[in-house]
């Protein structure tokens, strides 16, 4: 992919391009912004652009571009441990690699994904190299929780903020570029809150069907929330809680005068309106609170049966 093929992110890409044109894209950057909006993808395009062997980078066909794409370039290092901690051993290896000159590219590039997962020891060790980054080295720290990165590290980095797409624009993109039908595109764009990557990840899942199954089972008549429909695994349960939260978000905002087309569940608009009179703002506040509390408890592996029981009682309390 090239910068001109990236959808959205005009402002951050503008800054990056200027730095690239003036050969100033060195040292340390933080790419911050919600998950699933393409921060890491942009970091990889930068790596291709810097080390491309052709005149019009990134050509995507030269050896360097291909190796970067396949994550096999000796000068491009991706540190991605998912939700696990980034430890001092990882940083020691980075420091060792950074001390060498680039093997074949113009610069050595270290992309540290989920940089908020640096443990304090690792962050302090990284700080040393950020204070005086070697020439021809670029660090890109990717994060959706910059507040969890220690201030001394933050202050050594240029922070570039990425924001989601406007939801209506994402809906259009999903229809035009990904051939999704309108109802599904609308739901995904609004449910994913404008995050293209997340919408694309969700588009091939059963989410659209599942969400209506949950509403049909639990929203219209009092019935205990069971795992049969809410899901067996922790991840499925979490998604179901998110789906319920999005339903009550719609009700809350419709009560505040939100326009119909801004509803996440536009396909169930008649049902939203039908259930709307049942909930006061106070009750909705309590439900939203219980839902977010349930998510936290689920994280901590608290008994999910009890959790669903409490939530069900909250939904149907008089
Ligand atoms: Zn190339």
Coordinates of C-alpha atoms and ligand atoms in Angstrom, one line a residue:
X1 CA 0.0 0.0 0.0
X2 CA 1.0 3.6 -0.6
X3 CA 0.1 6.8 1.3
X4 CA -2.3 7.9 -1.4
X5 CA -4.2 4.5 -1.0
X6 CA -4.7 5.0 2.7
X7 CA -8.3 6.0 3.4
X8 CA -8.6 9.0 5.8
X9 CA -5.8 10.1 8.1
X10 CA -5.1 13.2 6.0
X11 CA -3.7 15.2 8.9
X12 CA -1.2 12.7 10.3
X13 CA -0.1 11.7 6.8
X14 CA 0.5 15.4 5.9
X15 CA 2.8 15.7 8.8
X16 CA 4.6 12.5 8.0
X17 CA 5.1 13.4 4.4
X18 CA 6.6 16.7 5.3
X19 CA 9.0 15.1 7.6
X20 CA 9.9 12.5 5.0
X21 CA 10.4 15.1 2.3
X22 CA 12.9 17.0 4.5
X23 CA 14.6 13.8 5.5
X24 CA 13.6 14.5 9.1
X25 CA 11.8 11.3 9.8
X26 CA 14.3 10.0 12.3
X27 CA 14.4 9.7 16.1
X28 CA 11.2 8.6 17.9
X29 CA 7.5 9.0 17.1
X30 CA 4.4 7.9 18.9
X31 CA 1.4 7.0 16.7
X32 CA -1.6 7.2 19.0
X33 CA -5.3 6.7 18.4
X34 CA -8.0 4.1 18.8
X35 CA -7.4 0.4 17.9
X36 CA -8.1 -0.8 14.4
X37 CA -7.6 2.4 12.5
X38 CA -4.4 1.7 10.6
X39 CA -1.6 3.2 12.7
X40 CA 0.7 0.1 12.3
X41 CA -0.1 -0.1 8.6
X42 CA 1.1 3.5 8.2
X43 CA 4.2 2.7 10.1
X44 CA 5.0 -0.1 7.7
X45 CA 4.4 2.1 4.7
X46 CA 6.9 4.5 6.2
X47 CA 9.4 1.7 6.5
X48 CA 8.9 0.8 2.9
X49 CA 9.1 4.4 1.7
X50 CA 12.4 5.0 3.5
X51 CA 14.1 1.8 2.4
X52 CA 12.6 1.3 -1.1
X53 CA 15.3 0.8 -3.8
X54 CA 13.4 2.6 -6.6
X55 CA 12.9 6.3 -7.5
X56 CA 9.2 6.4 -6.7
X57 CA 8.9 4.9 -3.2
X58 CA 7.3 2.8 -2.1
X59 CA 7.2 0.8 -5.4
X60 CA 6.0 -2.3 -3.6
X61 CA 7.8 -4.5 -6.1
X62 CA 11.5 -4.1 -5.2
X63 CA 13.2 -6.6 -2.9
X64 CA 13.2 -4.1 0.0
X65 CA 9.5 -3.3 -0.3
X66 CA 8.6 -7.0 -0.5
X67 CA 10.8 -8.0 2.4
X68 CA 9.2 -5.2 4.5
X69 CA 5.7 -6.4 3.5
X70 CA 6.6 -9.9 4.5
X71 CA 8.2 -8.7 7.8
X72 CA 11.5 -10.1 6.7
X73 CA 13.6 -7.0 6.1
X74 CA 16.8 -7.0 8.2
X75 CA 16.5 -3.3 8.9
X76 CA 12.8 -3.3 9.8
X77 CA 12.0 -4.7 13.2
X78 CA 8.4 -5.2 14.4
X79 CA 8.0 -5.8 18.1
X80 CA 4.4 -7.1 18.5
X81 CA 3.5 -9.1 21.5
X82 CA -0.3 -8.5 21.5
X83 CA -1.5 -8.0 25.0
X84 CA 1.6 -9.4 26.7
X85 CA 4.2 -7.2 28.4
X86 CA 7.2 -5.8 26.5
X87 CA 10.1 -6.8 28.7
X88 CA 13.6 -5.5 29.1
X89 CA 15.0 -8.4 27.1
X90 CA 13.1 -7.1 24.1
X91 CA 14.5 -3.6 24.5
X92 CA 18.1 -5.0 25.0
X93 CA 17.7 -6.7 21.6
X94 CA 16.5 -3.4 20.1
X95 CA 19.4 -1.5 21.5
X96 CA 21.8 -4.1 20.2
X97 CA 20.3 -4.0 16.7
X98 CA 20.2 -0.2 16.8
X99 CA 23.9 0.0 17.4
X100 CA 24.7 -1.5 14.0
X101 CA 24.5 0.5 10.8
X102 CA 21.6 -0.5 8.4
X103 CA 22.4 -3.7 6.6
X104 CA 20.9 -2.8 3.3
X105 CA 18.4 0.1 3.7
X106 CA 18.7 3.8 4.4
X107 CA 17.7 3.5 8.0
X108 CA 16.9 1.0 10.8
X109 CA 13.2 1.1 11.8
X110 CA 11.8 -0.3 15.0
X111 CA 8.0 -0.5 15.1
X112 CA 6.9 -1.2 18.7
X113 CA 3.2 -2.2 18.7
X114 CA 1.1 -1.7 21.9
X115 CA 3.9 0.4 23.3
X116 CA 1.8 1.0 26.4
X117 CA 2.7 -2.6 27.3
X118 CA 6.3 -1.6 28.0
X119 CA 6.9 -2.6 31.6
X120 CA 8.7 0.1 33.7
X121 CA 12.1 -1.5 33.4
X122 CA 11.8 -1.8 29.6
X123 CA 10.5 1.7 29.3
X124 CA 13.5 3.1 31.3
X125 CA 15.9 1.1 29.2
X126 CA 14.3 2.4 26.0
X127 CA 14.5 5.9 27.3
X128 CA 18.3 5.8 27.2
X129 CA 18.3 5.3 23.5
X130 CA 15.5 7.8 22.9
X131 CA 17.5 10.5 24.6
X132 CA 20.2 10.2 22.0
X133 CA 18.9 8.1 19.1
X134 CA 21.6 6.8 16.8
X135 CA 21.8 8.4 13.3
X136 CA 19.7 6.6 10.7
X137 CA 17.4 5.0 13.3
X138 CA 13.6 5.5 13.5
X139 CA 11.5 4.3 16.4
X140 CA 7.7 4.2 15.9
X141 CA 5.8 3.5 19.1
X142 CA 2.2 2.5 18.3
X143 CA -0.4 2.7 21.0
X144 CA -4.1 3.2 21.8
X145 CA -3.3 4.0 25.4
X146 CA -0.7 6.8 25.4
X147 CA -1.7 7.7 28.9
X148 CA -0.1 4.4 30.0
X149 CA 3.3 5.3 28.6
X150 CA 5.6 6.9 31.2
X151 CA 6.0 10.6 30.7
X152 CA 9.7 10.6 30.3
X153 CA 9.3 8.4 27.2
X154 CA 6.4 10.4 25.9
X155 CA 8.4 13.6 26.1
X156 CA 11.2 12.2 24.0
X157 CA 8.8 11.3 21.1
X158 CA 7.0 13.3 18.5
X159 CA 3.3 12.4 19.0
X160 CA 1.2 12.0 15.9
X161 CA -2.5 11.4 16.5
X162 CA -4.7 9.3 14.3
X163 CA -8.5 9.6 14.5
X164 CA -11.3 7.3 13.2
X165 CA -13.1 8.1 10.0
X166 CA -16.4 10.0 10.1
X167 CA -18.9 7.2 10.4
X168 CA -21.0 8.1 7.3
X169 CA -17.8 8.2 5.3
X170 CA -16.8 4.7 6.5
X171 CA -20.3 3.5 5.6
X172 CA -19.8 4.8 2.0
X173 CA -16.3 3.2 1.8
X174 CA -17.7 -0.2 2.9
X175 CA -20.4 0.0 0.3
X176 CA -18.2 1.3 -2.6
X177 CA -14.9 -0.3 -1.9
X178 CA -15.9 -3.5 -0.2
X179 CA -19.3 -4.2 -1.8
X180 CA -21.2 -4.5 1.4
X181 CA -25.0 -4.0 1.3
X182 CA -26.2 -0.8 2.9
X183 CA -27.8 -2.1 6.1
X184 CA -24.7 -4.1 7.0
X185 CA -22.3 -1.3 6.1
X186 CA -24.3 1.2 8.2
X187 CA -24.2 -1.1 11.2
X188 CA -20.5 -1.9 10.9
X189 CA -19.5 1.7 10.3
X190 CA -21.4 2.9 13.4
X191 CA -20.7 -0.1 15.6
X192 CA -16.9 0.2 14.8
X193 CA -17.1 3.9 15.5
X194 CA -15.4 4.8 12.2
X195 CA -12.5 2.4 12.6
X196 CA -11.9 0.9 9.2
X197 CA -9.7 -1.9 10.4
X198 CA -12.1 -3.0 13.0
X199 CA -15.1 -2.9 10.5
X200 CA -13.1 -5.0 8.1
X201 CA -12.3 -7.5 10.8
X202 CA -15.9 -7.7 11.8
X203 CA -17.4 -7.8 8.3
X204 CA -16.8 -11.6 7.8
X205 CA -18.0 -12.6 11.2
X206 CA -21.6 -13.6 12.2
X207 CA -22.0 -10.3 14.1
X208 CA -24.9 -9.0 12.1
X209 CA -26.9 -12.1 12.7
X210 CA -25.8 -12.6 16.3
X211 CA -26.7 -9.1 17.4
X212 CA -30.3 -9.5 16.3
X213 CA -30.4 -12.9 18.0
X214 CA -29.5 -11.2 21.3
X215 CA -32.1 -8.5 20.9
X216 CA -34.8 -10.9 20.0
X217 CA -34.0 -13.1 23.0
X218 CA -33.5 -10.5 25.7
X219 CA -34.9 -7.1 24.8
X220 CA -38.6 -7.6 24.4
X221 CA -39.5 -9.9 27.2
X222 CA -38.1 -10.7 30.7
X223 CA -35.8 -13.7 30.4
X224 CA -32.6 -14.6 32.1
X225 CA -29.5 -13.8 30.0
X226 CA -28.1 -17.2 29.3
X227 CA -24.8 -18.2 27.8
X228 CA -26.5 -20.2 25.1
X229 CA -27.1 -16.9 23.3
X230 CA -24.7 -14.5 25.0
X231 CA -21.8 -16.8 24.1
X232 CA -19.6 -19.5 25.7
X233 CA -16.1 -18.0 25.5
X234 CA -15.0 -14.9 27.2
X235 CA -14.5 -13.2 23.9
X236 CA -18.0 -14.0 22.7
X237 CA -19.5 -12.8 26.0
X238 CA -17.5 -9.6 25.7
X239 CA -18.8 -9.0 22.2
X240 CA -22.4 -9.7 23.4
X241 CA -22.0 -7.1 26.2
X242 CA -20.7 -4.6 23.6
X243 CA -23.7 -5.3 21.4
X244 CA -26.1 -4.8 24.3
X245 CA -24.3 -1.6 25.2
X246 CA -24.7 -0.3 21.6
X247 CA -28.4 -1.0 21.8
X248 CA -28.8 1.1 25.0
X249 CA -26.5 3.7 23.6
X250 CA -29.0 4.1 20.7
X251 CA -32.0 4.3 23.1
X252 CA -30.2 6.9 25.3
X253 CA -29.3 9.1 22.3
X254 CA -32.7 8.7 20.6
X255 CA -34.2 10.0 23.9
X256 CA -31.9 12.9 23.6
X257 CA -33.1 13.6 20.0
X258 CA -30.5 11.8 17.9
X259 CA -31.5 11.6 14.3
X260 CA -32.6 8.2 12.9
X261 CA -29.6 7.8 10.6
X262 CA -27.1 8.2 13.4
X263 CA -28.5 5.1 15.2
X264 CA -26.2 2.1 15.2
X265 CA -29.1 -0.3 14.8
X266 CA -30.9 1.5 12.0
X267 CA -32.1 -1.9 10.8
X268 CA -34.1 -2.3 14.1
X269 CA -35.2 1.3 14.3
X270 CA -38.9 0.4 14.8
X271 CA -38.0 -1.9 17.7
X272 CA -35.7 0.7 19.3
X273 CA -38.6 3.1 19.3
X274 CA -40.9 0.5 20.7
X275 CA -38.6 -0.2 23.7
X276 CA -37.7 3.4 24.2
X277 CA -40.6 4.4 26.6
X278 CA -39.7 1.6 29.0
X279 CA -36.4 3.3 30.1
X280 CA -35.9 6.4 32.1
X281 CA -32.5 8.2 31.8
X282 CA -31.7 7.0 35.3
X283 CA -32.4 3.4 34.5
X284 CA -30.3 3.7 31.3
X285 CA -27.4 5.2 33.4
X286 CA -27.6 2.2 35.7
X287 CA -27.7 -0.3 32.8
X288 CA -24.7 1.3 31.1
X289 CA -22.9 1.3 34.4
X290 CA -23.7 -2.4 35.0
X291 CA -22.6 -3.2 31.4
X292 CA -19.2 -1.6 31.7
X293 CA -18.8 -3.1 35.2
X294 CA -19.6 -6.5 33.8
X295 CA -17.0 -6.1 31.1
X296 CA -14.4 -5.3 33.7
X297 CA -15.5 -8.3 35.9
X298 CA -15.3 -10.5 32.8
X299 CA -11.7 -9.4 32.3
X300 CA -11.0 -10.5 35.8
X301 CA -12.6 -13.9 35.2
X302 CA -15.4 -13.3 37.7
X303 CA -18.2 -15.9 37.6
X304 CA -20.0 -15.1 34.3
X305 CA -23.3 -16.8 35.3
X306 CA -23.6 -14.4 38.3
X307 CA -22.6 -11.5 36.1
X308 CA -25.3 -12.3 33.5
X309 CA -27.9 -12.8 36.3
X310 CA -27.2 -9.4 37.7
X311 CA -27.3 -7.8 34.3
X312 CA -30.6 -9.4 33.4
X313 CA -32.1 -8.2 36.7
X314 CA -30.9 -4.7 35.9
X315 CA -32.5 -4.7 32.4
X316 CA -35.9 -5.7 33.6
X317 CA -36.1 -4.0 37.0
X318 CA -39.3 -2.0 37.3
Ligands
LIG1 ZN1 10.4 -0.5 -3.4

